[in-house]
């Protein structure tokens, strides 16, 4: 399916909302170029699965997958538009409250020379 190639999260974009927007923009351009916009309405579950598998960084993907398993989020699995709206908010919150720190390797703290009295 063409949508699989189009769905990519650019980890160079630091803003979570912009990252989701860029992914969605690329997906829409690809589907429109192939005349497959109908996929978003008729194959929602498939598209949500493709987007979820493409989420980067991996810790965010894992967090999204866990959230989708909750009963209250069941409706998101088949409605692409509600899912993307939810994903924007979730990714922003995830980034805001420290989840994105996991994607960057932390530097080892530099050792300070010991002072002897």
mmCIF file of C-alpha atoms in Angstrom:
data_model
loop_
_atom_site.group_PDB
_atom_site.id
_atom_site.type_symbol
_atom_site.label_atom_id
_atom_site.label_comp_id
_atom_site.label_asym_id
_atom_site.label_seq_id
_atom_site.Cartn_x
_atom_site.Cartn_y
_atom_site.Cartn_z
ATOM 1 C CA UNK A 1 0.000 0.000 0.000
ATOM 2 C CA UNK A 2 1.259 3.469 -0.892
ATOM 3 C CA UNK A 3 0.254 4.887 2.498
ATOM 4 C CA UNK A 4 2.922 2.839 4.265
ATOM 5 C CA UNK A 5 5.685 4.686 2.418
ATOM 6 C CA UNK A 6 4.084 8.104 2.982
ATOM 7 C CA UNK A 7 3.692 7.740 6.742
ATOM 8 C CA UNK A 8 6.982 8.781 8.283
ATOM 9 C CA UNK A 9 7.695 10.729 11.434
ATOM 10 C CA UNK A 10 10.577 13.146 10.965
ATOM 11 C CA UNK A 11 12.454 13.017 14.263
ATOM 12 C CA UNK A 12 14.437 16.101 13.265
ATOM 13 C CA UNK A 13 11.272 18.138 13.885
ATOM 14 C CA UNK A 14 11.299 18.826 17.603
ATOM 15 C CA UNK A 15 7.722 20.097 17.959
ATOM 16 C CA UNK A 16 5.346 17.153 18.425
ATOM 17 C CA UNK A 17 2.378 18.858 16.750
ATOM 18 C CA UNK A 18 4.491 19.794 13.722
ATOM 19 C CA UNK A 19 5.796 16.232 13.495
ATOM 20 C CA UNK A 20 2.252 14.835 13.353
ATOM 21 C CA UNK A 21 1.181 17.556 10.887
ATOM 22 C CA UNK A 22 4.071 16.792 8.520
ATOM 23 C CA UNK A 23 3.278 13.075 8.603
ATOM 24 C CA UNK A 24 -0.396 13.739 7.876
ATOM 25 C CA UNK A 25 0.436 16.183 5.079
ATOM 26 C CA UNK A 26 2.705 13.621 3.380
ATOM 27 C CA UNK A 27 0.050 10.925 3.746
ATOM 28 C CA UNK A 28 -2.665 13.134 2.221
ATOM 29 C CA UNK A 29 -0.470 14.195 -0.714
ATOM 30 C CA UNK A 30 0.361 10.575 -1.488
ATOM 31 C CA UNK A 31 -3.244 9.383 -1.244
ATOM 32 C CA UNK A 32 -4.525 12.280 -3.373
ATOM 33 C CA UNK A 33 -1.867 11.666 -6.033
ATOM 34 C CA UNK A 34 -3.087 8.064 -6.335
ATOM 35 C CA UNK A 35 -6.791 8.917 -6.020
ATOM 36 C CA UNK A 36 -7.048 6.878 -2.816
ATOM 37 C CA UNK A 37 -8.522 9.414 -0.379
ATOM 38 C CA UNK A 38 -11.340 6.936 0.229
ATOM 39 C CA UNK A 39 -8.906 4.812 2.247
ATOM 40 C CA UNK A 40 -9.143 7.276 5.151
ATOM 41 C CA UNK A 41 -12.912 6.760 5.406
ATOM 42 C CA UNK A 42 -13.277 3.097 4.482
ATOM 43 C CA UNK A 43 -10.080 1.576 5.865
ATOM 44 C CA UNK A 44 -9.669 3.601 9.055
ATOM 45 C CA UNK A 45 -8.428 0.717 11.170
ATOM 46 C CA UNK A 46 -5.718 -0.113 8.627
ATOM 47 C CA UNK A 47 -4.539 3.508 8.355
ATOM 48 C CA UNK A 48 -4.475 3.946 12.153
ATOM 49 C CA UNK A 49 -2.341 0.802 12.375
ATOM 50 C CA UNK A 50 0.078 2.102 9.738
ATOM 51 C CA UNK A 51 0.408 5.480 11.457
ATOM 52 C CA UNK A 52 0.927 3.856 14.856
ATOM 53 C CA UNK A 53 3.687 1.583 13.549
ATOM 54 C CA UNK A 54 5.444 4.582 11.973
ATOM 55 C CA UNK A 55 5.539 6.711 15.144
ATOM 56 C CA UNK A 56 9.006 7.760 16.193
ATOM 57 C CA UNK A 57 10.686 7.765 18.676
ATOM 58 C CA UNK A 58 10.067 4.213 19.852
ATOM 59 C CA UNK A 59 9.101 5.191 23.436
ATOM 60 C CA UNK A 60 6.311 7.408 22.056
ATOM 61 C CA UNK A 61 5.134 4.571 19.811
ATOM 62 C CA UNK A 62 5.013 2.237 22.808
ATOM 63 C CA UNK A 63 3.070 4.801 24.858
ATOM 64 C CA UNK A 64 0.554 5.310 22.018
ATOM 65 C CA UNK A 65 0.141 1.549 21.588
ATOM 66 C CA UNK A 66 -0.589 1.159 25.311
ATOM 67 C CA UNK A 67 -3.137 3.985 25.194
ATOM 68 C CA UNK A 68 -4.915 2.404 22.217
ATOM 69 C CA UNK A 69 -5.365 -0.791 24.217
ATOM 70 C CA UNK A 70 -7.513 1.023 26.775
ATOM 71 C CA UNK A 71 -11.264 0.543 26.404
ATOM 72 C CA UNK A 72 -11.920 4.301 26.411
ATOM 73 C CA UNK A 73 -9.714 4.733 23.326
ATOM 74 C CA UNK A 74 -11.235 1.869 21.353
ATOM 75 C CA UNK A 75 -13.089 4.246 19.003
ATOM 76 C CA UNK A 76 -9.764 5.810 17.947
ATOM 77 C CA UNK A 77 -8.633 2.575 16.305
ATOM 78 C CA UNK A 78 -11.116 2.880 13.452
ATOM 79 C CA UNK A 79 -11.563 6.653 13.032
ATOM 80 C CA UNK A 80 -8.463 8.179 11.425
ATOM 81 C CA UNK A 81 -9.583 11.759 11.988
ATOM 82 C CA UNK A 82 -10.306 11.318 15.703
ATOM 83 C CA UNK A 83 -7.079 9.340 16.062
ATOM 84 C CA UNK A 84 -4.927 12.070 14.479
ATOM 85 C CA UNK A 85 -6.586 14.743 16.637
ATOM 86 C CA UNK A 86 -5.953 12.601 19.733
ATOM 87 C CA UNK A 87 -2.391 11.789 18.604
ATOM 88 C CA UNK A 88 -1.538 15.487 18.312
ATOM 89 C CA UNK A 89 -2.657 16.128 21.885
ATOM 90 C CA UNK A 90 -1.065 12.981 23.249
ATOM 91 C CA UNK A 91 2.283 13.659 21.550
ATOM 92 C CA UNK A 92 2.313 17.249 22.829
ATOM 93 C CA UNK A 93 1.628 16.071 26.375
ATOM 94 C CA UNK A 94 4.182 13.311 26.059
ATOM 95 C CA UNK A 95 6.820 15.789 24.925
ATOM 96 C CA UNK A 96 5.831 18.425 27.486
ATOM 97 C CA UNK A 97 6.016 16.120 30.475
ATOM 98 C CA UNK A 98 9.376 14.591 29.719
ATOM 99 C CA UNK A 99 8.660 11.581 27.552
ATOM 100 C CA UNK A 100 10.785 12.904 24.711
ATOM 101 C CA UNK A 101 13.879 13.037 26.927
ATOM 102 C CA UNK A 102 14.169 9.293 26.425
ATOM 103 C CA UNK A 103 14.897 9.709 22.717
ATOM 104 C CA UNK A 104 18.095 11.695 23.214
ATOM 105 C CA UNK A 105 21.059 9.895 24.701
ATOM 106 C CA UNK A 106 22.167 11.690 27.802
ATOM 107 C CA UNK A 107 25.755 12.729 28.222
ATOM 108 C CA UNK A 108 27.728 11.119 30.977
ATOM 109 C CA UNK A 109 28.270 13.699 33.696
ATOM 110 C CA UNK A 110 31.757 15.117 33.643
ATOM 111 C CA UNK A 111 33.689 14.257 36.732
ATOM 112 C CA UNK A 112 34.903 17.166 38.750
ATOM 113 C CA UNK A 113 38.425 16.994 40.111
ATOM 114 C CA UNK A 114 38.464 16.187 43.789
ATOM 115 C CA UNK A 115 39.610 18.891 46.113
ATOM 116 C CA UNK A 116 41.848 17.719 48.862
ATOM 117 C CA UNK A 117 42.147 19.732 52.045
#
